[in-house]
JSON list of C-alpha atoms in Angstrom, two decimals:
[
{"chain": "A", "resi": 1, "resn": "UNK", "atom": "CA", "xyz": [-13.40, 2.25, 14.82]},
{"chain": "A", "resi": 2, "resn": "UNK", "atom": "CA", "xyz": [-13.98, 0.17, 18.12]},
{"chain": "A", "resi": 3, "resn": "UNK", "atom": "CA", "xyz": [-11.45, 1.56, 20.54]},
{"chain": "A", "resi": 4, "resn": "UNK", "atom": "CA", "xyz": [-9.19, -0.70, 21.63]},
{"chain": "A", "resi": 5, "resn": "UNK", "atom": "CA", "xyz": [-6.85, -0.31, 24.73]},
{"chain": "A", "resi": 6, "resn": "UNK", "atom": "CA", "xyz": [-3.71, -1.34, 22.95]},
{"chain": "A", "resi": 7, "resn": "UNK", "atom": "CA", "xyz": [-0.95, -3.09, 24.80]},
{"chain": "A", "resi": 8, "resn": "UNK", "atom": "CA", "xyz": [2.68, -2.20, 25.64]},
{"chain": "A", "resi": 9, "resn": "UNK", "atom": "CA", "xyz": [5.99, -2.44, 27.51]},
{"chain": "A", "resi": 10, "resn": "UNK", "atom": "CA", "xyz": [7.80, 0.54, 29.58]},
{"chain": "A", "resi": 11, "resn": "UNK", "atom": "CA", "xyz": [11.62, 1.42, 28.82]},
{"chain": "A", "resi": 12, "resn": "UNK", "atom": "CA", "xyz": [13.36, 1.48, 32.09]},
{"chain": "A", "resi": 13, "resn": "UNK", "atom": "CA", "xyz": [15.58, 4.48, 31.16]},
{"chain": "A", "resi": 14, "resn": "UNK", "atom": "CA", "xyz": [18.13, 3.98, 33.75]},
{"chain": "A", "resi": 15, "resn": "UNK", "atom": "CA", "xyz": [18.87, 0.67, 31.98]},
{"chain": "A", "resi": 16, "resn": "UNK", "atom": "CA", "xyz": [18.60, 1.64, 28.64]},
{"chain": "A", "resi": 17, "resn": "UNK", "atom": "CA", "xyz": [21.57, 1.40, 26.39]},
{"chain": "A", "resi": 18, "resn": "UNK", "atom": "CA", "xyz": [20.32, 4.69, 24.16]},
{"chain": "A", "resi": 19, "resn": "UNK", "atom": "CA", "xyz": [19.20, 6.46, 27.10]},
{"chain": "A", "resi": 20, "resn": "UNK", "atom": "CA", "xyz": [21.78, 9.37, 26.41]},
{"chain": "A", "resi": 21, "resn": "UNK", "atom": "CA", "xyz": [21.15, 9.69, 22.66]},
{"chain": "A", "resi": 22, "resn": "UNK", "atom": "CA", "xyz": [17.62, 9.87, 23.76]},
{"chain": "A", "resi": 23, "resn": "UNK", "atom": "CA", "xyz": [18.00, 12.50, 26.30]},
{"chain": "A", "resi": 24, "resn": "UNK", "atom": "CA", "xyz": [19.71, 14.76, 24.10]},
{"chain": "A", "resi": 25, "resn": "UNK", "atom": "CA", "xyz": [17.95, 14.14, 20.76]},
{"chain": "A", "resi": 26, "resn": "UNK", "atom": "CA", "xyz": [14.25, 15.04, 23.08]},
{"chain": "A", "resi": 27, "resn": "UNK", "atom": "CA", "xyz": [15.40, 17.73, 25.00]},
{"chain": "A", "resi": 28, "resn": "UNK", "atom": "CA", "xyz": [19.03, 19.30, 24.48]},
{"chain": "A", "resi": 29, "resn": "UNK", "atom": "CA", "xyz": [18.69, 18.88, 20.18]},
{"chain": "A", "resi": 30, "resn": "UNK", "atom": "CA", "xyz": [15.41, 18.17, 19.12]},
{"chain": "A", "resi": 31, "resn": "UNK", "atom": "CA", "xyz": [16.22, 16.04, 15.76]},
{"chain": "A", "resi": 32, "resn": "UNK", "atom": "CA", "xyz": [14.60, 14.32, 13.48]},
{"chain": "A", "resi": 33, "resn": "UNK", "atom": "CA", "xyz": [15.76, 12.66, 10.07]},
{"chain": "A", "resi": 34, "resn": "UNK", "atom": "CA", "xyz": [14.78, 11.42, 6.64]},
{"chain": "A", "resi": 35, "resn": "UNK", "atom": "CA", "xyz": [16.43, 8.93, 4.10]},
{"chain": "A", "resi": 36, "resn": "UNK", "atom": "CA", "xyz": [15.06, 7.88, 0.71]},
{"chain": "A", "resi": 37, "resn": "UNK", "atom": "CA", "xyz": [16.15, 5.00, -0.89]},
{"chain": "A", "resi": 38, "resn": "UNK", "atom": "CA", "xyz": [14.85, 2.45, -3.62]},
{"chain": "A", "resi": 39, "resn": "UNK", "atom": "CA", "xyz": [13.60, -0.99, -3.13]},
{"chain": "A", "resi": 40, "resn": "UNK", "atom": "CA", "xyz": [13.36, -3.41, -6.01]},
{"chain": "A", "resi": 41, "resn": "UNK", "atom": "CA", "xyz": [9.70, -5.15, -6.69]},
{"chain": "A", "resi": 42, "resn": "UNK", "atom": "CA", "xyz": [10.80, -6.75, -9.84]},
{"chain": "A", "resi": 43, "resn": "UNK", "atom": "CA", "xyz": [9.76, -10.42, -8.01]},
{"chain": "A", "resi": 44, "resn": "UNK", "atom": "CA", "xyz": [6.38, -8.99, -6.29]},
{"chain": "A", "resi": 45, "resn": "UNK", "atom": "CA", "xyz": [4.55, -7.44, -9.36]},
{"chain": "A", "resi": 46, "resn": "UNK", "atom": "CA", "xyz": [4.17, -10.65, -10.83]},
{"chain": "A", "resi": 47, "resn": "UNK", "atom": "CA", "xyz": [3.17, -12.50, -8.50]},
{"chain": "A", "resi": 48, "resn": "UNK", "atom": "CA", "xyz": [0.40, -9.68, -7.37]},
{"chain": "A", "resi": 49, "resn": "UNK", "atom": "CA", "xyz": [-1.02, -9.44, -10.82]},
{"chain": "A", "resi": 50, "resn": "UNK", "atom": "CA", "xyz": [-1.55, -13.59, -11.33]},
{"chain": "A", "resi": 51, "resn": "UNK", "atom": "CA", "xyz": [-3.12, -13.37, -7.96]},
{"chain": "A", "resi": 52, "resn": "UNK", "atom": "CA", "xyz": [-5.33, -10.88, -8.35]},
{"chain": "A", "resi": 53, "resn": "UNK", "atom": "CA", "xyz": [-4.36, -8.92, -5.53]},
{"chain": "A", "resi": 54, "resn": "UNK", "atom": "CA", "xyz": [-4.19, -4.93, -5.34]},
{"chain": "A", "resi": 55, "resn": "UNK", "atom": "CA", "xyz": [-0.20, -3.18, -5.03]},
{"chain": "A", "resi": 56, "resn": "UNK", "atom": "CA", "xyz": [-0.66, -0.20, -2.37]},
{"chain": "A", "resi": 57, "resn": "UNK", "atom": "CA", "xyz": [-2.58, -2.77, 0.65]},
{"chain": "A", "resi": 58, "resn": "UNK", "atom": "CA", "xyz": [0.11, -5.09, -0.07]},
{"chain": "A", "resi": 59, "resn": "UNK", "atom": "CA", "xyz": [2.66, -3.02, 0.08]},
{"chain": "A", "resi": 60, "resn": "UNK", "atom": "CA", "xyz": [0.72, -1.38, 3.16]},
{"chain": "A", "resi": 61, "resn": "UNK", "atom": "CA", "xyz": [0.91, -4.63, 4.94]},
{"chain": "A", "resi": 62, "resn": "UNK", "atom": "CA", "xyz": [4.50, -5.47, 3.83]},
{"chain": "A", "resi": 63, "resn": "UNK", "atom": "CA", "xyz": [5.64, -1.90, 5.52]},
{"chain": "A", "resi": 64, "resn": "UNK", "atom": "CA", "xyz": [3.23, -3.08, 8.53]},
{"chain": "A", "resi": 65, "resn": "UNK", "atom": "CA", "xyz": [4.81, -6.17, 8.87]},
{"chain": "A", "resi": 66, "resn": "UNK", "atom": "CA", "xyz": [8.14, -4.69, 8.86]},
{"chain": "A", "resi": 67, "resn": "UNK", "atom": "CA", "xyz": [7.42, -2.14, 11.72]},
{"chain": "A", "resi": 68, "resn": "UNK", "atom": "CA", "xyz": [6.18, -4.35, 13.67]},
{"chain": "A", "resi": 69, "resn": "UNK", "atom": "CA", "xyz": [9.35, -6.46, 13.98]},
{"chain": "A", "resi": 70, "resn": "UNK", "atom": "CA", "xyz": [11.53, -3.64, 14.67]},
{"chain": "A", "resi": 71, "resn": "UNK", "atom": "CA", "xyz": [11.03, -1.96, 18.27]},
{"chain": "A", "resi": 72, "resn": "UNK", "atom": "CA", "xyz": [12.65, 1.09, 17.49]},
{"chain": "A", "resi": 73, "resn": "UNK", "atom": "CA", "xyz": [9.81, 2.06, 15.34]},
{"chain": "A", "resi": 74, "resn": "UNK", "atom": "CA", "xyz": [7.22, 1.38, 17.97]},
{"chain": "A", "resi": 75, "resn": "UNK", "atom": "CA", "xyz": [8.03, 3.57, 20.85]},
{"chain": "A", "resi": 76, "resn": "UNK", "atom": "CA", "xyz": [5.78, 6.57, 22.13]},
{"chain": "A", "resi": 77, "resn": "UNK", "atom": "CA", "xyz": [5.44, 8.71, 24.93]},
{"chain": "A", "resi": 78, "resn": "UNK", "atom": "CA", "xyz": [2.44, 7.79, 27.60]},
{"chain": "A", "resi": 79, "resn": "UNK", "atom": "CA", "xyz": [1.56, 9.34, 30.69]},
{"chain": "A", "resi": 80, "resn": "UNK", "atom": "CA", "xyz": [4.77, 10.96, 30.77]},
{"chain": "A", "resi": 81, "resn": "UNK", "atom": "CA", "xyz": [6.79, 7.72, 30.05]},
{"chain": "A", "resi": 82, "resn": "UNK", "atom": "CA", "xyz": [8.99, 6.19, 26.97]},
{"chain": "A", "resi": 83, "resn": "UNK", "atom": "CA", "xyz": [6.77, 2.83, 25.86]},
{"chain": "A", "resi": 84, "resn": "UNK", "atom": "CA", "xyz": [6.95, 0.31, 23.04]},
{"chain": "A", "resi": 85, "resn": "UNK", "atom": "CA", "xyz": [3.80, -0.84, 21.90]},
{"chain": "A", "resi": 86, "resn": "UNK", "atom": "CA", "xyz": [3.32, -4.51, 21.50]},
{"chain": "A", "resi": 87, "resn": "UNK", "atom": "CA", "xyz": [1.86, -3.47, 17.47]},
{"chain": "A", "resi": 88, "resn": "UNK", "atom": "CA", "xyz": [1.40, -0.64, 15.70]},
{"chain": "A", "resi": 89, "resn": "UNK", "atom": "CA", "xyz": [-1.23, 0.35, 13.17]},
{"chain": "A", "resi": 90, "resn": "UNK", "atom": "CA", "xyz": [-0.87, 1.56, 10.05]},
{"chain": "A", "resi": 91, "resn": "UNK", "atom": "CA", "xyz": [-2.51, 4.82, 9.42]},
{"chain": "A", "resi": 92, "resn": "UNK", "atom": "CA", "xyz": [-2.36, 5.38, 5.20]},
{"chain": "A", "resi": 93, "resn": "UNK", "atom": "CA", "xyz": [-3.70, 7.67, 2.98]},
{"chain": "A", "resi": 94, "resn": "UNK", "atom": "CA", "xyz": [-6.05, 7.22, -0.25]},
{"chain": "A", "resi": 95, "resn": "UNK", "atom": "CA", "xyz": [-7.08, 9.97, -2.27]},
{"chain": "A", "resi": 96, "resn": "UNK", "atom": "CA", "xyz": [-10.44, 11.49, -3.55]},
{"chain": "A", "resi": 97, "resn": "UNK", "atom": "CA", "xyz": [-9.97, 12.12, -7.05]},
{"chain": "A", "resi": 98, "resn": "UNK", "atom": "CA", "xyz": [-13.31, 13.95, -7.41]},
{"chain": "A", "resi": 99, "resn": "UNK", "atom": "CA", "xyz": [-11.59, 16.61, -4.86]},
{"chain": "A", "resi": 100, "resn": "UNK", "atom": "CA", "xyz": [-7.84, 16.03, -5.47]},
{"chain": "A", "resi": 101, "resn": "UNK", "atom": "CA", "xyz": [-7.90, 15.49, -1.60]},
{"chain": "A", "resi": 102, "resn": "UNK", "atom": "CA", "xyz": [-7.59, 12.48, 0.95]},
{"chain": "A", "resi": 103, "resn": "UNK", "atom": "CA", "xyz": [-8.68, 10.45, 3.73]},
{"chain": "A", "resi": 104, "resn": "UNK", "atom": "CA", "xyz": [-6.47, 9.27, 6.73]},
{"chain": "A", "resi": 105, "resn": "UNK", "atom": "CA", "xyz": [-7.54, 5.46, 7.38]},
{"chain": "A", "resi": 106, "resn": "UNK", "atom": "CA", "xyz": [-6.09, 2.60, 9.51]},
{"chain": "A", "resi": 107, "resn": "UNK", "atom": "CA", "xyz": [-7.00, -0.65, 8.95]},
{"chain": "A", "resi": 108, "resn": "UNK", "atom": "CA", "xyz": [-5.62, -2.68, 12.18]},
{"chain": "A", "resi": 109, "resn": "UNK", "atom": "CA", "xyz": [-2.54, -4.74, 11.48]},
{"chain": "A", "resi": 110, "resn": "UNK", "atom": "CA", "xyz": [-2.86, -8.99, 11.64]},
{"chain": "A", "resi": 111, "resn": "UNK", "atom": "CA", "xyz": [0.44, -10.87, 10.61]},
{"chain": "A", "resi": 112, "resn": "UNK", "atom": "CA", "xyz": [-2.03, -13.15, 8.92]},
{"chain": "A", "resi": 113, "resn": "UNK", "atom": "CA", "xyz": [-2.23, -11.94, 5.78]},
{"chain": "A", "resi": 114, "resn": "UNK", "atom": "CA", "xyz": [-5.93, -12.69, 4.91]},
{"chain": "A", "resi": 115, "resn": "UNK", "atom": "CA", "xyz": [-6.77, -11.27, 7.76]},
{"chain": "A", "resi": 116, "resn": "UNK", "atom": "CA", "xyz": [-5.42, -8.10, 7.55]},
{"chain": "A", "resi": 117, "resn": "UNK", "atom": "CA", "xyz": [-6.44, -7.83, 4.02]},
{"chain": "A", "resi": 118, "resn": "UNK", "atom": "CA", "xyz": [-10.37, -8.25, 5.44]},
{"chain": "A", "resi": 119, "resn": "UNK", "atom": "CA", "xyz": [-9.77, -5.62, 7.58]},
{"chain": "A", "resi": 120, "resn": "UNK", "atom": "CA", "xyz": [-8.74, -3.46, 4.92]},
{"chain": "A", "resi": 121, "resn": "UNK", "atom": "CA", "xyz": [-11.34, -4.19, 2.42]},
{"chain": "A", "resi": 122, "resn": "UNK", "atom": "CA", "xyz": [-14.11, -3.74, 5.67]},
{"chain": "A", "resi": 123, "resn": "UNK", "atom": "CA", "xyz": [-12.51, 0.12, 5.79]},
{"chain": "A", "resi": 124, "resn": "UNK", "atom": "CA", "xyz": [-12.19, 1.00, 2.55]},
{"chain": "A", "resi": 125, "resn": "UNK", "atom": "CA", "xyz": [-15.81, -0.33, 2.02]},
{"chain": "A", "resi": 126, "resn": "UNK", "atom": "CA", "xyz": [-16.94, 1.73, 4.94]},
{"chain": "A", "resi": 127, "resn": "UNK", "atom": "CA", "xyz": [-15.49, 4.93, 4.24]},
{"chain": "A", "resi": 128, "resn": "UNK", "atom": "CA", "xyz": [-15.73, 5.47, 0.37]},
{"chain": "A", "resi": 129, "resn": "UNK", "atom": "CA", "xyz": [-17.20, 8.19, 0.12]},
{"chain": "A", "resi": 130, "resn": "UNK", "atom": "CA", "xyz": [-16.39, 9.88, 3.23]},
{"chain": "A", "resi": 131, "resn": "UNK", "atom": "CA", "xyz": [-14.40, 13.24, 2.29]},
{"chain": "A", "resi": 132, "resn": "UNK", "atom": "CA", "xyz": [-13.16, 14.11, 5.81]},
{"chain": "A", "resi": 133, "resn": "UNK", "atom": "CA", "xyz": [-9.56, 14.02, 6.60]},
{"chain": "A", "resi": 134, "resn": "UNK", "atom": "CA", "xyz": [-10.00, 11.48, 9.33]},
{"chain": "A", "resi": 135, "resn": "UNK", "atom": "CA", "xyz": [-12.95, 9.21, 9.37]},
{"chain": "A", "resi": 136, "resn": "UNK", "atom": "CA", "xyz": [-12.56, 8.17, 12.41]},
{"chain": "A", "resi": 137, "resn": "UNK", "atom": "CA", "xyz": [-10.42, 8.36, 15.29]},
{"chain": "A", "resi": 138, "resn": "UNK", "atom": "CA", "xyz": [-6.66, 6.69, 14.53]},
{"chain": "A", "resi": 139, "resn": "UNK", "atom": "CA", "xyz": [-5.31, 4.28, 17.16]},
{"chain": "A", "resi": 140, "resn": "UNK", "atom": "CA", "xyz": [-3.37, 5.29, 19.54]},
{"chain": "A", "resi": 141, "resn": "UNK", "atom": "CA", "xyz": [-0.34, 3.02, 18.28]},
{"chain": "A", "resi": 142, "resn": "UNK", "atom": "CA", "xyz": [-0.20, 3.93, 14.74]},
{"chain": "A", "resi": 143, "resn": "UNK", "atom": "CA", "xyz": [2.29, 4.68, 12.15]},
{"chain": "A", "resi": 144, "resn": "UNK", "atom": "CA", "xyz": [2.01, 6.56, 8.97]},
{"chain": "A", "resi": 145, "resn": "UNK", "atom": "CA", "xyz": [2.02, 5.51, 5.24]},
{"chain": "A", "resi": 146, "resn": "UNK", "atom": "CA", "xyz": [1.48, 7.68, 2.59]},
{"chain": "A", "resi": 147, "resn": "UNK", "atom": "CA", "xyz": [2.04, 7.30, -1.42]},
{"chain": "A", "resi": 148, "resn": "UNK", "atom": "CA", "xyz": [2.78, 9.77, -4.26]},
{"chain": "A", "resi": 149, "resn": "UNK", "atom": "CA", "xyz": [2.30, 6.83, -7.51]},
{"chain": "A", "resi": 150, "resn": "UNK", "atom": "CA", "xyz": [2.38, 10.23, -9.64]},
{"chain": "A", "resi": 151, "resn": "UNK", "atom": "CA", "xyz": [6.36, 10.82, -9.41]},
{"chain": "A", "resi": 152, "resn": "UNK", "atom": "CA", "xyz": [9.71, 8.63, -8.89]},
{"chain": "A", "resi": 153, "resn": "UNK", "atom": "CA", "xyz": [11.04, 10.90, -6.63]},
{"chain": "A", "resi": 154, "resn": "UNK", "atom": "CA", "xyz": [14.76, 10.49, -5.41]},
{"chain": "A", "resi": 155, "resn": "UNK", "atom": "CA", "xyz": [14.51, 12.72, -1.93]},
{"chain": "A", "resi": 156, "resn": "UNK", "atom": "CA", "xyz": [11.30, 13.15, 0.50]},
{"chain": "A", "resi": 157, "resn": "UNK", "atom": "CA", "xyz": [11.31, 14.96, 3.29]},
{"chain": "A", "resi": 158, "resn": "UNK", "atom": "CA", "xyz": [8.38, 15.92, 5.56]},
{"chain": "A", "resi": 159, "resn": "UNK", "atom": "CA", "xyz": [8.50, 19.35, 7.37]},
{"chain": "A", "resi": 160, "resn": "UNK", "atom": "CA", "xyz": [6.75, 19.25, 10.53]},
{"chain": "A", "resi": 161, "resn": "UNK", "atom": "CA", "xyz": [6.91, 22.29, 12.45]},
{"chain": "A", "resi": 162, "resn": "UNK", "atom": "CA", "xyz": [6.64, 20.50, 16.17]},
{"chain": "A", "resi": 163, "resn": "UNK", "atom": "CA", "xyz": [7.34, 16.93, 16.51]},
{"chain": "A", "resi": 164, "resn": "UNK", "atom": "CA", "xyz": [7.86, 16.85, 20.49]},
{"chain": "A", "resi": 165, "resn": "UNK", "atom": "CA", "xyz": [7.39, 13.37, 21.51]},
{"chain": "A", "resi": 166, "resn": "UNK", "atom": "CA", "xyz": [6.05, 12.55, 18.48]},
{"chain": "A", "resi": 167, "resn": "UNK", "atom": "CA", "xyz": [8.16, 9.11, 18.18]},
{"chain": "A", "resi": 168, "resn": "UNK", "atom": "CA", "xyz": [6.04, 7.42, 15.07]},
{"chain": "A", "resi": 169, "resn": "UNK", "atom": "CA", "xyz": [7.79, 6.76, 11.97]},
{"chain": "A", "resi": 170, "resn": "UNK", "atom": "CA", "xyz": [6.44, 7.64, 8.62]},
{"chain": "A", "resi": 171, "resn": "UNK", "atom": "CA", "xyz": [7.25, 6.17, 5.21]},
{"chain": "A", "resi": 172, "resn": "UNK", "atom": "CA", "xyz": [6.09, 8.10, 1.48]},
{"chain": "A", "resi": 173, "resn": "UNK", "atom": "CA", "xyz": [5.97, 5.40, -1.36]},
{"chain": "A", "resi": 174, "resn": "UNK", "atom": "CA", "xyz": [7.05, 6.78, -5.20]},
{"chain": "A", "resi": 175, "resn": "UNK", "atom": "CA", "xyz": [6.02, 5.43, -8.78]},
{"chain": "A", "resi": 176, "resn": "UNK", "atom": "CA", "xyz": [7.87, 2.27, -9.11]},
{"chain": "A", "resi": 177, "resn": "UNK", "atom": "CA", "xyz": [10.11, 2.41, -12.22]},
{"chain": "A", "resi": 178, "resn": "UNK", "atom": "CA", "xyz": [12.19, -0.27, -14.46]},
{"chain": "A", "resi": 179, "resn": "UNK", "atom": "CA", "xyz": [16.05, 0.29, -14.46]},
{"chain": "A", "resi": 180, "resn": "UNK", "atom": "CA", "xyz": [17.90, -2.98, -16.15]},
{"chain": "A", "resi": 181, "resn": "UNK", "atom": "CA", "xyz": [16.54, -6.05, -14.08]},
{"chain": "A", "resi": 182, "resn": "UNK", "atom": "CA", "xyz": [14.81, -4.71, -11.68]},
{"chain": "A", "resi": 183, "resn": "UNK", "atom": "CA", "xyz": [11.81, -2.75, -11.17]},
{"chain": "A", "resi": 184, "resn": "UNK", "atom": "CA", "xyz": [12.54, 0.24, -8.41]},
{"chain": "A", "resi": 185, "resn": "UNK", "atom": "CA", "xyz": [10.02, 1.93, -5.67]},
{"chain": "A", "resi": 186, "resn": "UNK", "atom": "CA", "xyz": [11.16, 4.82, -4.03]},
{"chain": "A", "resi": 187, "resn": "UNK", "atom": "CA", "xyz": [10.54, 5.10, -0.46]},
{"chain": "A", "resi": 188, "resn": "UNK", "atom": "CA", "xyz": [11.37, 7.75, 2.03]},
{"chain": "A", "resi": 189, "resn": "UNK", "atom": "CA", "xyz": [11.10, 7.32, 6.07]},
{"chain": "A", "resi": 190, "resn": "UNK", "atom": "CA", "xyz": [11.32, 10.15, 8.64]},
{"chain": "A", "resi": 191, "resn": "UNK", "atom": "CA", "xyz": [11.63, 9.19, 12.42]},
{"chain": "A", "resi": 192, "resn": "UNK", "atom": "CA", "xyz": [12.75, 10.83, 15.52]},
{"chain": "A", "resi": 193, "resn": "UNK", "atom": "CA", "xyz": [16.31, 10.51, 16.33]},
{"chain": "A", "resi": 194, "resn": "UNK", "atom": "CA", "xyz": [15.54, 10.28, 19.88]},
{"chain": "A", "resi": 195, "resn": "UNK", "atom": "CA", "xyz": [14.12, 7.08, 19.26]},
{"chain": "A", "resi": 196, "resn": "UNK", "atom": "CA", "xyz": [16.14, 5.72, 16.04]},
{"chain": "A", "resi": 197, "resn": "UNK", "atom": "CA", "xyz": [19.32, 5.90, 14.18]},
{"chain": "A", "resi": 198, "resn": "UNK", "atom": "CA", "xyz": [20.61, 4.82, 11.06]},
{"chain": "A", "resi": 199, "resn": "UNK", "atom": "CA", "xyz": [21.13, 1.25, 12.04]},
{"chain": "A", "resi": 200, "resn": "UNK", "atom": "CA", "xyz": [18.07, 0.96, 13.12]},
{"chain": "A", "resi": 201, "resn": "UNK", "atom": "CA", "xyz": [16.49, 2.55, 9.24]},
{"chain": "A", "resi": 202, "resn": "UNK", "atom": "CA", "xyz": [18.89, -0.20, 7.51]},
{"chain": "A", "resi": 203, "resn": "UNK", "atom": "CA", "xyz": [17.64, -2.96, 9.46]},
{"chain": "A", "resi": 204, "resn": "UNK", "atom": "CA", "xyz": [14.65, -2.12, 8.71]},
{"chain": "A", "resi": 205, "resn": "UNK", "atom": "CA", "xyz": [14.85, -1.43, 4.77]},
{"chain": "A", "resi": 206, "resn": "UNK", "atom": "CA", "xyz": [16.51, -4.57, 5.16]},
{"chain": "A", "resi": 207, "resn": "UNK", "atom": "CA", "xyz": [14.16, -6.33, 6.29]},
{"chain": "A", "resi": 208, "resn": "UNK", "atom": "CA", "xyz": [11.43, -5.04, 3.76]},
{"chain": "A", "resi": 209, "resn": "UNK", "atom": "CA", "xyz": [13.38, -5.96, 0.72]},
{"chain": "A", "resi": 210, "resn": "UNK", "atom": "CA", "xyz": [13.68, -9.49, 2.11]},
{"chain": "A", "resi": 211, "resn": "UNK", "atom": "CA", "xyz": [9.51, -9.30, 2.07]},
{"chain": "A", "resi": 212, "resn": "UNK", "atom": "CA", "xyz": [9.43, -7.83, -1.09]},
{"chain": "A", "resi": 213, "resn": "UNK", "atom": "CA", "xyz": [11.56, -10.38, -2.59]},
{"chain": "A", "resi": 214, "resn": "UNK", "atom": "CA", "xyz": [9.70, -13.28, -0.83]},
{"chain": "A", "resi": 215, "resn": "UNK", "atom": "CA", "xyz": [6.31, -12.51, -1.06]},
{"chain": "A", "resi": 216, "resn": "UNK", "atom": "CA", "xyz": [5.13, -15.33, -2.90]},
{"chain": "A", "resi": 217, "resn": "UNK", "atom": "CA", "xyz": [6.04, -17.53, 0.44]},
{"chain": "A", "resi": 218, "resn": "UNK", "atom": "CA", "xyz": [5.12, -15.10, 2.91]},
{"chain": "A", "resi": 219, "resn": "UNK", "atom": "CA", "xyz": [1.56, -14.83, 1.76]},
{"chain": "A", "resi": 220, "resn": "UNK", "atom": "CA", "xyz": [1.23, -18.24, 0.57]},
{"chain": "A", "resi": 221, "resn": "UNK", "atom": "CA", "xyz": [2.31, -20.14, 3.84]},
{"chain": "A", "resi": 222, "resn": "UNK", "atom": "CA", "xyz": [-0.89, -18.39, 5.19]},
{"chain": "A", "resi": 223, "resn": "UNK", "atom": "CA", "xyz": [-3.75, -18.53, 2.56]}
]
């Protein structure tokens, strides 16, 4: 991948309305947290399978999409300051099945969906059958997806042993599965607390579900 000098926006701390909770959840109590919940895809199957068009890079861009409109999930550290990046990346996993391992990928994020699905199909082309954990080197404003379609899991939780100003969100999809009406995907989302709360996770799932729901005239007002 081309490096690109992505753009972004300083937090004037001395202004900021979190800039306590931030303090203390980076320094004083270093905190992170997870939440899993279900999302129902009962309207988005459908439409994805008389389209032609592939669930997990949907659902990759759908996440995407959803990140980007939510600053909390964009902040990082730089040069010793707290930043918001204009976009963030997704980085996702796909697995080897000849190895049982993966590859770490990002395919760089356009709202247009045609567009981002080119550059997804461009990286998947390009990196087949390339074994190595990353590729190439991930963007410095990235996010993580990863997906488990093996289990419908009601709890995820990453462990990672030092997180330090390591402010980017990431999200584990589950096997979808039908209960009554609807059609449920399990997805789990660890951030930093210095950087997000619980509002901020329910706006977001919030937001998601609205995608998921209205797929049919988000991709279709731009293809």
């Amino acid at each position: 991948m081309e490096k690109i000098t992505a753009a972004y926006r300083k937090i004037n701390l001395a202004d900021w309305k979190r800039k306590e909770h931030f303090s203390v959840y980076r320094s004083q109590m270093k905190c992170s947290f997870s939440l899993t919940t279900k999302i129902d895809i009962a309207k988005m199957l459908p439409f994805l399978k008389e389209n032609g068009y592939k669930f997990y890079p949907v659902m990759i861009y759908l996440i995407t999409r959803a990140v980007n409109k939510h600053e909390a999930f964009k902040m990082a550290m730089k040069e010793g300051e707290l930043i918001v990046w204009d976009c963030v990346n997704p980085i996702y996993t796909v697995l080897h099945s000849e190895t049982e391992t993966f590859s770490a990928l990002t395919a760089l994020y356009e709202e247009d969906f045609k567009k981002f699905m080119a550059n997804y199909n461009v990286v998947e082309e390009r990196y087949a059958d390339n074994l190595h954990f990353f590729p190439e080197q991930p963007p410095e404003n990235h996010f993580n997806i990863s997906a488990l379609p093996w289990i419908n899991f009601d709890s995820f939780n990453l462990h990672i042993a030092d997180f330090t100003d390591y402010f980017a969100p990431s999200f584990t999809i589950g096997k979808y599965q039908k209960q009554a009406d609807e059609i449920l995907m399990p997805i789990a989302i660890q951030v930093h607390h210095a950087v997000c709360d619980g509002i901020h996770v329910a706006q977001l799932i919030a937001t998601l579900e609205e995608y998921c729901k209205n797929i049919e005239t988000i991709i279709k007002s731009q293809v």
